[in-house]
PDB file of C-alpha atoms in Angstrom:
ATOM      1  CA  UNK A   1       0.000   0.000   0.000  1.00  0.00           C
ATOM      2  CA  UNK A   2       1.559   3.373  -0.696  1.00  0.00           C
ATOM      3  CA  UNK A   3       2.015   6.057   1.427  1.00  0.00           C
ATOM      4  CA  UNK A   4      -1.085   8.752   2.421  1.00  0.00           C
ATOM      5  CA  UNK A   5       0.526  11.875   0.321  1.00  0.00           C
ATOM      6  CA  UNK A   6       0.145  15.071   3.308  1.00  0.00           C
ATOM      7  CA  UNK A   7      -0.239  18.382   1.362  1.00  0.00           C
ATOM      8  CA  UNK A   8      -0.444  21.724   3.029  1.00  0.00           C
ATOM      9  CA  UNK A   9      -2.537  23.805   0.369  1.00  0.00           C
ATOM     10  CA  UNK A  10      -2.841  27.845   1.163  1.00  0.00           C
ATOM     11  CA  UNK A  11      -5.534  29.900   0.202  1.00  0.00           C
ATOM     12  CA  UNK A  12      -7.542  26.565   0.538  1.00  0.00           C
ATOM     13  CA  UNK A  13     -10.849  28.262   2.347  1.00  0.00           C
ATOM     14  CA  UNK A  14     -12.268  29.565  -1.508  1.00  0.00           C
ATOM     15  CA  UNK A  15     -11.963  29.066  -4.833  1.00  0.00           C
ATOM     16  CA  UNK A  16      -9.839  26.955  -6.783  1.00  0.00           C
ATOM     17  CA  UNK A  17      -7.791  26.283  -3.509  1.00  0.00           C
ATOM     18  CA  UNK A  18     -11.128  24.378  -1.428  1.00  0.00           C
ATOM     19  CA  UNK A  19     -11.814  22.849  -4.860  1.00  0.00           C
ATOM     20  CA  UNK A  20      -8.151  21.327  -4.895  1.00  0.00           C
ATOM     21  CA  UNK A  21      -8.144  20.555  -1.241  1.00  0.00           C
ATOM     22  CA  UNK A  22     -11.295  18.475  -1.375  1.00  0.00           C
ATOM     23  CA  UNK A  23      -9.483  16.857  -4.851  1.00  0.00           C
ATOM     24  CA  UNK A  24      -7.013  15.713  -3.093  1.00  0.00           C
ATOM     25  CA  UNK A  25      -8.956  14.661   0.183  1.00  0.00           C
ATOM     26  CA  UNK A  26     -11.186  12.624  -1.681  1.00  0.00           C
ATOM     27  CA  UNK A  27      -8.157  10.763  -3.243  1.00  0.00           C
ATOM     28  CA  UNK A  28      -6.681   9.477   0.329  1.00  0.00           C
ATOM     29  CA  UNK A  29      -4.537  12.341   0.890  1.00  0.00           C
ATOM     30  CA  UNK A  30      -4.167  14.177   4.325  1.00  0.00           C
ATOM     31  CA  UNK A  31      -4.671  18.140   3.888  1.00  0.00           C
ATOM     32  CA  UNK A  32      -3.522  21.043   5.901  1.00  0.00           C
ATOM     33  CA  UNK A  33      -6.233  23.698   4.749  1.00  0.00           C
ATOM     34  CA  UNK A  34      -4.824  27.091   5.063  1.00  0.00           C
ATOM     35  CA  UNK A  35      -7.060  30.548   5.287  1.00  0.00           C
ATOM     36  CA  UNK A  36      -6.452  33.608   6.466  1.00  0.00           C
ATOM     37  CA  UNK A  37      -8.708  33.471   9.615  1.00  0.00           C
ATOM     38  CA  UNK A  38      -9.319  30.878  12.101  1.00  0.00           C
ATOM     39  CA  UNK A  39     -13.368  30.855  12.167  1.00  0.00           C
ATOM     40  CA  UNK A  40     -13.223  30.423   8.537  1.00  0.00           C
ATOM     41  CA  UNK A  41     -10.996  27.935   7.991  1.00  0.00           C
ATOM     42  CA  UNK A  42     -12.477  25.592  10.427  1.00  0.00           C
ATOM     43  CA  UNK A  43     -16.219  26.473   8.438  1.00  0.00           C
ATOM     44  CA  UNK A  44     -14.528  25.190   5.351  1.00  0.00           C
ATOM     45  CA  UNK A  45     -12.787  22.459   7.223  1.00  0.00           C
ATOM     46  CA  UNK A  46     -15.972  21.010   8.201  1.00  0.00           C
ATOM     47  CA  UNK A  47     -17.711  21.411   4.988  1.00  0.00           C
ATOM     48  CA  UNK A  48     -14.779  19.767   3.214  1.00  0.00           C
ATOM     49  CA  UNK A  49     -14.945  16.695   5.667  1.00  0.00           C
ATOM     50  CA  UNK A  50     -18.835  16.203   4.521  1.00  0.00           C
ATOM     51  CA  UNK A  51     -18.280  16.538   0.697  1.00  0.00           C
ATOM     52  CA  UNK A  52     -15.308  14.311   1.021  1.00  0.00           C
ATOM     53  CA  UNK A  53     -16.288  11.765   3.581  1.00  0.00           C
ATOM     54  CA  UNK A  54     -12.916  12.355   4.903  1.00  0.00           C
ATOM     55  CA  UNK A  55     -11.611  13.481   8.446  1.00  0.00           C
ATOM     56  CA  UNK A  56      -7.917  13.489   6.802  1.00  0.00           C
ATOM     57  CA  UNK A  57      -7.877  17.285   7.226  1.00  0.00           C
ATOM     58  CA  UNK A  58      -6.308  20.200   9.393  1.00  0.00           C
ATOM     59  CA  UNK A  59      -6.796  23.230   9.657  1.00  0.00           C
ATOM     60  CA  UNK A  60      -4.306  25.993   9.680  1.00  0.00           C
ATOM     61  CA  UNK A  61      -5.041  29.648   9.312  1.00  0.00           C
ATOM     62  CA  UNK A  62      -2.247  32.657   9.075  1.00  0.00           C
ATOM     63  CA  UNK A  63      -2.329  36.162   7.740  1.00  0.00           C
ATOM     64  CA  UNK A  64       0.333  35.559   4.495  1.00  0.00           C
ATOM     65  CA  UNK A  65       0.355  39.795   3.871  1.00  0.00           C
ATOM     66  CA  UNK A  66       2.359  39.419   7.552  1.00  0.00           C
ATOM     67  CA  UNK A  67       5.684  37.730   7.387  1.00  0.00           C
ATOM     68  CA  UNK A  68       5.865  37.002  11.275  1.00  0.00           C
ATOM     69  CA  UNK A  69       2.289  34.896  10.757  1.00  0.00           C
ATOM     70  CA  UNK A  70       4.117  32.936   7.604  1.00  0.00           C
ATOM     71  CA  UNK A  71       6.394  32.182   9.826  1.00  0.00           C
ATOM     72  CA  UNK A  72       3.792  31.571  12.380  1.00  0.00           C
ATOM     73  CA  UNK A  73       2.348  29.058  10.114  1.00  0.00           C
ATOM     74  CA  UNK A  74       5.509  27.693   9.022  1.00  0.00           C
ATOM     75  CA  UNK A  75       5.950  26.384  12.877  1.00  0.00           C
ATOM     76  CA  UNK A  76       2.485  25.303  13.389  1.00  0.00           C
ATOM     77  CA  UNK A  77       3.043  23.045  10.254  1.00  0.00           C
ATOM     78  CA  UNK A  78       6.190  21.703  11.087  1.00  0.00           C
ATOM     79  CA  UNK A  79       4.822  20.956  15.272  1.00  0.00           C
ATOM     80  CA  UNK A  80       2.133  18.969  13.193  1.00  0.00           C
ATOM     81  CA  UNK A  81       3.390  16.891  10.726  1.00  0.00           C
ATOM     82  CA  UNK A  82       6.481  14.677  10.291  1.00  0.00           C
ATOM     83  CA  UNK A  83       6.605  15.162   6.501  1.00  0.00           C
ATOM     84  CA  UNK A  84       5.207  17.369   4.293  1.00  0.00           C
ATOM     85  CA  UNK A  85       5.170  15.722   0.789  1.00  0.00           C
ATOM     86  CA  UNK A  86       3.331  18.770  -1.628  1.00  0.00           C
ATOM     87  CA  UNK A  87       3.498  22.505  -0.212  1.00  0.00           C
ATOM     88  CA  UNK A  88       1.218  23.767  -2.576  1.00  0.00           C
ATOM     89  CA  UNK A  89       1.343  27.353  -2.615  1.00  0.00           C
ATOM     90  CA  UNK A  90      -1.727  28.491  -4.140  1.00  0.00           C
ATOM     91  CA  UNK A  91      -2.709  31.685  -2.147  1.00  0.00           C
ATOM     92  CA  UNK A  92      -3.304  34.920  -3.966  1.00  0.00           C
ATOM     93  CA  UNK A  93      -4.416  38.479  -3.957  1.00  0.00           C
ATOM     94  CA  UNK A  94      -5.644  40.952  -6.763  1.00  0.00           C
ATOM     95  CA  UNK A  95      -5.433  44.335  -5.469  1.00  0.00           C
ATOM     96  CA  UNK A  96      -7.392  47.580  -6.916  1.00  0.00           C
ATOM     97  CA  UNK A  97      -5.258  50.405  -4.999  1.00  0.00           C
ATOM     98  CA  UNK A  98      -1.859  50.329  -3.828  1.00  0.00           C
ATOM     99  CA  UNK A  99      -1.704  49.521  -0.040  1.00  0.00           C
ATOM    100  CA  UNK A 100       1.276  48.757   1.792  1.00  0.00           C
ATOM    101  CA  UNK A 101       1.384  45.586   4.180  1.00  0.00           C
ATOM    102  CA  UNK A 102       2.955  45.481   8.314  1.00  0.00           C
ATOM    103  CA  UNK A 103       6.072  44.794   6.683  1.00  0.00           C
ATOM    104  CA  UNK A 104       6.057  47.841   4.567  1.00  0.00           C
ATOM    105  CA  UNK A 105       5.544  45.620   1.519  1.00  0.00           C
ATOM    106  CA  UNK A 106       3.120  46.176  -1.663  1.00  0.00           C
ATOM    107  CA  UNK A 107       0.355  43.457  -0.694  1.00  0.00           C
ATOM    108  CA  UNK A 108       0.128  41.749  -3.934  1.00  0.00           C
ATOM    109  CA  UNK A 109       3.762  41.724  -4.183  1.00  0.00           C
ATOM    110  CA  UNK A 110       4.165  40.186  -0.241  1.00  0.00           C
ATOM    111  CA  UNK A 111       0.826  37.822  -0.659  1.00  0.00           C
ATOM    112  CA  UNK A 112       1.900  36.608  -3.655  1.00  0.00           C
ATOM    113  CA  UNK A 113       5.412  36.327  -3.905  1.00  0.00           C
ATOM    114  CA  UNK A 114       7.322  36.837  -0.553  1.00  0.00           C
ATOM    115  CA  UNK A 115       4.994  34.916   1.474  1.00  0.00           C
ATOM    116  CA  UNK A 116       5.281  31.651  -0.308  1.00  0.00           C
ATOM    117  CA  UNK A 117       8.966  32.229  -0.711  1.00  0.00           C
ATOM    118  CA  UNK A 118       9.531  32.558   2.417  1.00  0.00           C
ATOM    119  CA  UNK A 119       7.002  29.278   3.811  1.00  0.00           C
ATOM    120  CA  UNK A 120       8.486  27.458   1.050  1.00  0.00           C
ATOM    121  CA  UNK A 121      12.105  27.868   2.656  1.00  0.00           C
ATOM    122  CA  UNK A 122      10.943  27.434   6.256  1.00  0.00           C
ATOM    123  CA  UNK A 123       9.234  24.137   5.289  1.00  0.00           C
ATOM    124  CA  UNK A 124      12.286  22.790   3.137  1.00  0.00           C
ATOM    125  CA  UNK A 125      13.232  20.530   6.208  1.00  0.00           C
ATOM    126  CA  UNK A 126       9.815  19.118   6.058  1.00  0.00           C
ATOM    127  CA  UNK A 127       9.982  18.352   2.494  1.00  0.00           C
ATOM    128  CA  UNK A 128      13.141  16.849   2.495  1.00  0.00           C
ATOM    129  CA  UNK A 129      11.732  14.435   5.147  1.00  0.00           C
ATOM    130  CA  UNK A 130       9.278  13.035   2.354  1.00  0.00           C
ATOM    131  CA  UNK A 131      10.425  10.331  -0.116  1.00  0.00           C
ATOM    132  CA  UNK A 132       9.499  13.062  -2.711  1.00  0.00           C
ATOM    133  CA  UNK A 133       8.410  16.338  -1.760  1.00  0.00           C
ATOM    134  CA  UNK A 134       6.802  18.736  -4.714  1.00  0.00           C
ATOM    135  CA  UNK A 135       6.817  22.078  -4.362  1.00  0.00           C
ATOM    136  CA  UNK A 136       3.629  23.182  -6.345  1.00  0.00           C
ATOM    137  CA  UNK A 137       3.313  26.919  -7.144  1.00  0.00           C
ATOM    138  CA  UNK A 138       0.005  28.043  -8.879  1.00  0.00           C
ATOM    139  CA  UNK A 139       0.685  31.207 -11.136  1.00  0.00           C
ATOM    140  CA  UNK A 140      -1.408  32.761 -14.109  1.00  0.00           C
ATOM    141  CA  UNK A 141      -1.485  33.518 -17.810  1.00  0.00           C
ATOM    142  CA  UNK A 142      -1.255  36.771 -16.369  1.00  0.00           C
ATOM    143  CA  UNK A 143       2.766  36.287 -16.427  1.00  0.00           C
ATOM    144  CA  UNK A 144       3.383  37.008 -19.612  1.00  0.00           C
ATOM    145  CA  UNK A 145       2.583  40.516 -18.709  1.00  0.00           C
ATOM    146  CA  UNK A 146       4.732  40.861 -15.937  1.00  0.00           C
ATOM    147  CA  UNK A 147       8.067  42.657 -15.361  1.00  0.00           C
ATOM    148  CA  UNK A 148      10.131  43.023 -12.316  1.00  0.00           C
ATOM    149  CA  UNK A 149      10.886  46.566 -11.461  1.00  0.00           C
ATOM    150  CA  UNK A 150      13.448  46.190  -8.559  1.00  0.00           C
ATOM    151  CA  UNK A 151      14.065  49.760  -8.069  1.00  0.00           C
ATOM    152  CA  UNK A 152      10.489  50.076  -7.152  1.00  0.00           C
ATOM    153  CA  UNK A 153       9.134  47.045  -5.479  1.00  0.00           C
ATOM    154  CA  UNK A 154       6.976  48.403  -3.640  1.00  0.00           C
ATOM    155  CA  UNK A 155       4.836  50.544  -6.597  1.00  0.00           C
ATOM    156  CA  UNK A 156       5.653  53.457  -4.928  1.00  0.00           C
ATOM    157  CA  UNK A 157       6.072  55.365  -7.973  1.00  0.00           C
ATOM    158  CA  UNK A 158       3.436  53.495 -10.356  1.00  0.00           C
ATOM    159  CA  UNK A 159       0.734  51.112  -9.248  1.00  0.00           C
ATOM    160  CA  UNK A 160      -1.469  49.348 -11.345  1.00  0.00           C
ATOM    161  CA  UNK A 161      -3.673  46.105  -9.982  1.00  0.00           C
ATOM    162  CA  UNK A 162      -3.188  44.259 -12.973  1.00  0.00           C
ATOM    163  CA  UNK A 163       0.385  45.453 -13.766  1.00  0.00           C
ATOM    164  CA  UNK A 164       1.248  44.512  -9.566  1.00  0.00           C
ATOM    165  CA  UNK A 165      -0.621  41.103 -10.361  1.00  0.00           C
ATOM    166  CA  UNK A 166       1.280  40.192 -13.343  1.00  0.00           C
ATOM    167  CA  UNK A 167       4.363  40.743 -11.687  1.00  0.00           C
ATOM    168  CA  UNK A 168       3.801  38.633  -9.135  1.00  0.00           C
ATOM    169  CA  UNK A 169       2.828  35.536 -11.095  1.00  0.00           C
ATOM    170  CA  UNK A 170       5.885  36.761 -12.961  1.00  0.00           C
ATOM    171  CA  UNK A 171       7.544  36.065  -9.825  1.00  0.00           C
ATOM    172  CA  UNK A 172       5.863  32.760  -8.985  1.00  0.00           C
ATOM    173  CA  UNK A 173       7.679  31.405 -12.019  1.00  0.00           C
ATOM    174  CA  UNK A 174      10.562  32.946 -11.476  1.00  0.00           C
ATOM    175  CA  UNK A 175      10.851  31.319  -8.242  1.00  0.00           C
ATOM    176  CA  UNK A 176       9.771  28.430  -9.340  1.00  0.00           C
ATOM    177  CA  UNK A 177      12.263  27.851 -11.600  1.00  0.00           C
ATOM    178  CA  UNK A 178      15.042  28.857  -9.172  1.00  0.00           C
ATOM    179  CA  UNK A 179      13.872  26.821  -6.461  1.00  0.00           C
ATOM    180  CA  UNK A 180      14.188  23.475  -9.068  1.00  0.00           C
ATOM    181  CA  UNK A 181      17.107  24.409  -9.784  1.00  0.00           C
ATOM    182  CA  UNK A 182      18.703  24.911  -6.307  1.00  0.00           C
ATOM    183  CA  UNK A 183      17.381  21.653  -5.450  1.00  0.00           C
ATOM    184  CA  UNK A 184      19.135  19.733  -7.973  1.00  0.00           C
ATOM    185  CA  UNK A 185      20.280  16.509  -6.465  1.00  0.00           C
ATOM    186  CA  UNK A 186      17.836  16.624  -3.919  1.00  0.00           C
ATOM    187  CA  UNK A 187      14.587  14.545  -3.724  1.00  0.00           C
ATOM    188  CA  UNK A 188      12.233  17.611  -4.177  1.00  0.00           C
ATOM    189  CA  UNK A 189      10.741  19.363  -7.320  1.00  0.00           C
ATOM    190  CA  UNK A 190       9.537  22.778  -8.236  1.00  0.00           C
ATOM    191  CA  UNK A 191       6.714  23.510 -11.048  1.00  0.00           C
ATOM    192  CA  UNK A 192       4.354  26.296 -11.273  1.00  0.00           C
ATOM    193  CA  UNK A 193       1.032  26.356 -13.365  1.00  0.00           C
ATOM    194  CA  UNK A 194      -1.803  28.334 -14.502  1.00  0.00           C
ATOM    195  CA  UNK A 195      -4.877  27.150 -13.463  1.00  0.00           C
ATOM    196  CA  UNK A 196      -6.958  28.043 -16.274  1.00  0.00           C
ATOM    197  CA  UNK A 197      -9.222  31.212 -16.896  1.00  0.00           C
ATOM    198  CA  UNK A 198     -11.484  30.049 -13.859  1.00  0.00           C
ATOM    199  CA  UNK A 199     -14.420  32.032 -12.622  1.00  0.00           C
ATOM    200  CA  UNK A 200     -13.297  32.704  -8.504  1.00  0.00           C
ATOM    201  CA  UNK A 201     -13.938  35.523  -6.325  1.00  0.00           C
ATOM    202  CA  UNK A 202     -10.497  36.493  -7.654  1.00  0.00           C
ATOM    203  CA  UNK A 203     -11.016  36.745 -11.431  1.00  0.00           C
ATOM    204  CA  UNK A 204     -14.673  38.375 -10.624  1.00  0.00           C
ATOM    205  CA  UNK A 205     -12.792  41.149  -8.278  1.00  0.00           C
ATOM    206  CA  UNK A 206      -9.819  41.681 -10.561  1.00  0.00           C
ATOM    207  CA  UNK A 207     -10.701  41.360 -14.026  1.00  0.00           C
ATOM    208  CA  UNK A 208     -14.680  41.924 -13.923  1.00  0.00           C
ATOM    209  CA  UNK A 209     -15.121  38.618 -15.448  1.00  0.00           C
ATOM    210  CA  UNK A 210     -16.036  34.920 -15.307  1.00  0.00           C
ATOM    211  CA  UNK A 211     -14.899  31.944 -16.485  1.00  0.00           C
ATOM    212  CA  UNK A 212     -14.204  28.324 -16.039  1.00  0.00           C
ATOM    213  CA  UNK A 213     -15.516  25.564 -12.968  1.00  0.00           C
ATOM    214  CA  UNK A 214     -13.149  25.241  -9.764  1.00  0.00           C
ATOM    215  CA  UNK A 215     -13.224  21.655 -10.806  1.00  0.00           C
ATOM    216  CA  UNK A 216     -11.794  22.866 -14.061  1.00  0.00           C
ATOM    217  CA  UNK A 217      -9.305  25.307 -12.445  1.00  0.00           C
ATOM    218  CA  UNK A 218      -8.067  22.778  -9.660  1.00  0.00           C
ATOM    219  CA  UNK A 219      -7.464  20.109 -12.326  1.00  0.00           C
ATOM    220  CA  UNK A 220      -3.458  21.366 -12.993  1.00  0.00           C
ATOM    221  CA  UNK A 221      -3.040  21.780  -8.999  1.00  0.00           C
ATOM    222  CA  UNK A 222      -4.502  18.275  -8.307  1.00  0.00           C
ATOM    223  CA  UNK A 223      -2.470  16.462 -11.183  1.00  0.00           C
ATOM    224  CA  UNK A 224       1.090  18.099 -10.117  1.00  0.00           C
ATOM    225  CA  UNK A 225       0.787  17.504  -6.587  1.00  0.00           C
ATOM    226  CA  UNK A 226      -0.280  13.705  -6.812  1.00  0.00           C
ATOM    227  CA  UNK A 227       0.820  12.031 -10.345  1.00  0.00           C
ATOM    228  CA  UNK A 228       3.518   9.488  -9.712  1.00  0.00           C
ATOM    229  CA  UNK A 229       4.092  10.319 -13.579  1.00  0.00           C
ATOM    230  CA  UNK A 230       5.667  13.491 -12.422  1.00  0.00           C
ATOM    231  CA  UNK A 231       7.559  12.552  -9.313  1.00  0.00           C
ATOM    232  CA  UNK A 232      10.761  13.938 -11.171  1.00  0.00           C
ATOM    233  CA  UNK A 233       9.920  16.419 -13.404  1.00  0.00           C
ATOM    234  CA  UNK A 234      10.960  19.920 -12.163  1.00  0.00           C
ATOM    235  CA  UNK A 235      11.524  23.425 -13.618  1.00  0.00           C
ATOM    236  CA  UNK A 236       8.223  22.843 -15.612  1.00  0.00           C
ATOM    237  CA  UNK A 237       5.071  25.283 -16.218  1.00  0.00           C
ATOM    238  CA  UNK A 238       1.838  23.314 -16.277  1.00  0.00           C
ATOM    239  CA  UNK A 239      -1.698  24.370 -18.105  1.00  0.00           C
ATOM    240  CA  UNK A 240      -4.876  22.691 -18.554  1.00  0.00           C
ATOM    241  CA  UNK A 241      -2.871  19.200 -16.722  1.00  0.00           C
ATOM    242  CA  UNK A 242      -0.126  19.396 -19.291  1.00  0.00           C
ATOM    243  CA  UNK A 243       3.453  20.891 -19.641  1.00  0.00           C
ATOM    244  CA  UNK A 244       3.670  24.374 -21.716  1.00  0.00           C
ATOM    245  CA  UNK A 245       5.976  26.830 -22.485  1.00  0.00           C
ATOM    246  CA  UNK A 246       6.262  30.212 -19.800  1.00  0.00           C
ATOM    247  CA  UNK A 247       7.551  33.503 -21.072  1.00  0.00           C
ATOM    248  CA  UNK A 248      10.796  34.057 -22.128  1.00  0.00           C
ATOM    249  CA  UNK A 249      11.383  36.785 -19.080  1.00  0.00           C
ATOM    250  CA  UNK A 250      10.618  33.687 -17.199  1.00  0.00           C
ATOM    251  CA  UNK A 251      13.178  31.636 -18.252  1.00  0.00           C
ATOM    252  CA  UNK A 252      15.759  34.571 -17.877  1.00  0.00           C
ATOM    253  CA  UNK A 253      18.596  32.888 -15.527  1.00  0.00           C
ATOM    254  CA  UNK A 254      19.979  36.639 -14.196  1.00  0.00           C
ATOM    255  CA  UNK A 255      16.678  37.847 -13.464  1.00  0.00           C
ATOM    256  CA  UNK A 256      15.497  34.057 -11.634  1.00  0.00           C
ATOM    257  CA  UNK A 257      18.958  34.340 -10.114  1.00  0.00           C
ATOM    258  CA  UNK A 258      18.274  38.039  -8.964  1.00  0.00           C
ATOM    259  CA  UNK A 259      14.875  37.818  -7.620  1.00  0.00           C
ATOM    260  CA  UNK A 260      15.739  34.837  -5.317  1.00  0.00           C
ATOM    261  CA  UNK A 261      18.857  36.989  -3.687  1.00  0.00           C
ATOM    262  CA  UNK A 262      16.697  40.013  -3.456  1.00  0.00           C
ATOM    263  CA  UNK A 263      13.709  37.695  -2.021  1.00  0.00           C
ATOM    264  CA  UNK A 264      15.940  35.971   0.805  1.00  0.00           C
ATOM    265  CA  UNK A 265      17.078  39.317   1.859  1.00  0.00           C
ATOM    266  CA  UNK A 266      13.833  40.895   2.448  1.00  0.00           C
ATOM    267  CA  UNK A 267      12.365  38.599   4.257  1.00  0.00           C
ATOM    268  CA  UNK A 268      14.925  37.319   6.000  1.00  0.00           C
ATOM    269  CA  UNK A 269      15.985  33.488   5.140  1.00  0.00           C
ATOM    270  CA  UNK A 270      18.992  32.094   4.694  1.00  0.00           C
ATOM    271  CA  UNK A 271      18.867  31.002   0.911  1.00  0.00           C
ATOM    272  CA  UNK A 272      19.951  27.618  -0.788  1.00  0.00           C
ATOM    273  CA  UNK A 273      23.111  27.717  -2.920  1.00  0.00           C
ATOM    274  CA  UNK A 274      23.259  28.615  -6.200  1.00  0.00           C
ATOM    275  CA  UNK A 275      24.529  25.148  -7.787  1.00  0.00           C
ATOM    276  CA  UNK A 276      24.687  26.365 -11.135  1.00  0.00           C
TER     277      UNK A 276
END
């Protein structure tokens, strides 16, 4: 019998997130759902353990705009588990006006980017304790369309929701790709994805719009996080369940190489080597 997969999947309480936590629940797995706010999160909780017929679930709820509550969350994680085998980092933010987080962060920029950067480094011991831990990070279409200002981070000098947006999925694959590559050699993998043009409170808020099912939109999560067809792949971008081709800003080794030193620094982690 193999092993019960445990997945810690953020932004879980709405959306394509609950759709891919209750994907993977009723497929055996055991699921850390993540929201923002503890009476929430245990609502969803026990409306996920009724759809799925499955009490394989726990839930975790932290403020990602904050970086002390990542790391917050991080710890809670870590006191619960013994292995975390898919962090899938699915949490995300569309913001109409520019508003600065605790931190003194843009929020779209810290929700989207900086928060799972950072949880992804603080969990790394956990994934290294699984027999093949995934790092799954959901990012858009919306990519294409990003660019990575560093002397102005924080939009202090132009913000634009869908401009702040598309750099951060920017980022996400960035990352991604960075991640996979500083891992070389090790047991764990890095891919990010676009879930599809689905219609979530997201997509309604930012771009006025709707679109596909969360079945639909959870699809690409559900497939990387659990196919033993792509234990090894790594350094991938995933749409509609299959393997496609991210911008070419993405693939852009100085500016993946950049981001992650810039990333470590402001949030404070000690980053992996650069083994290339």
């Amino acid at each position: 019998m193999s092993q019960q997969r445990i997945v810690l999947v953020t932004g879980a309480t709405d959306g394509i997130g609950r759709q891919t936590a209750l994907e993977l629940l009723r497929r055996g797995a055991r699921v850390l759902v993540h929201g923002r706010t503890t009476a929430k999160t245990n609502a969803v909780c026990e409306a996920l353990a009724r759809e799925s017929h499955s009490n394989d679930l726990v839930p975790v709820a932290a403020d990602l705009s904050s970086m002390s509550s990542v790391r917050a969350l991080a710890a809670e994680v870590a006191g619960r588990v013994e292995r975390l085998d898919v962090l899938l980092n699915n949490a995300g933010v569309f913001m109409h006006e520019r508003k600065l987080t605790e931190d003194g962060f843009e929020m779209t920029f810290a929700v989207n980017h900086l928060a799972p950067f950072l949880l992804t480094h603080l969990l790394l011991p956990k994934l290294r304790a699984s027999d093949g831990g995934r790092i799954v990070t959901v990012s858009s279409i919306a990519h294409n369309r990003g660019q990575i200002e560093f002397g102005d981070l924080t939009s202090e000098r132009y913000f634009h929701g869908y401009t702040a947006y598309a750099t951060s999925k920017l980022a996400n694959v960035l990352f991604a790709y960075e991640m996979g590559r500083r891992l070389a050699g090790t047991r764990i993998t890095s891919n990010a994805l676009h879930p599809g043009v689905i219609g979530t409170k997201l997509l309604r808020s930012g771009f006025g719009m709707g679109g596909g099912t969360v079945a639909q939109g959870a699809a690409t999560s559900v497939r990387l996080a659990i196919d033993p067809a792509l234990a090894e792949v790594t350094c991938k971008y995933f749409s509609d369940e299959h393997e496609e081709a991210s911008s070419k800003a993405s693939h852009d080794r100085v500016l993946q190489r950049r981001l992650y030193e810039v990333s470590t620094k402001l949030v404070g982690v000690e980053g992996l080597p650069d083994v290339t």
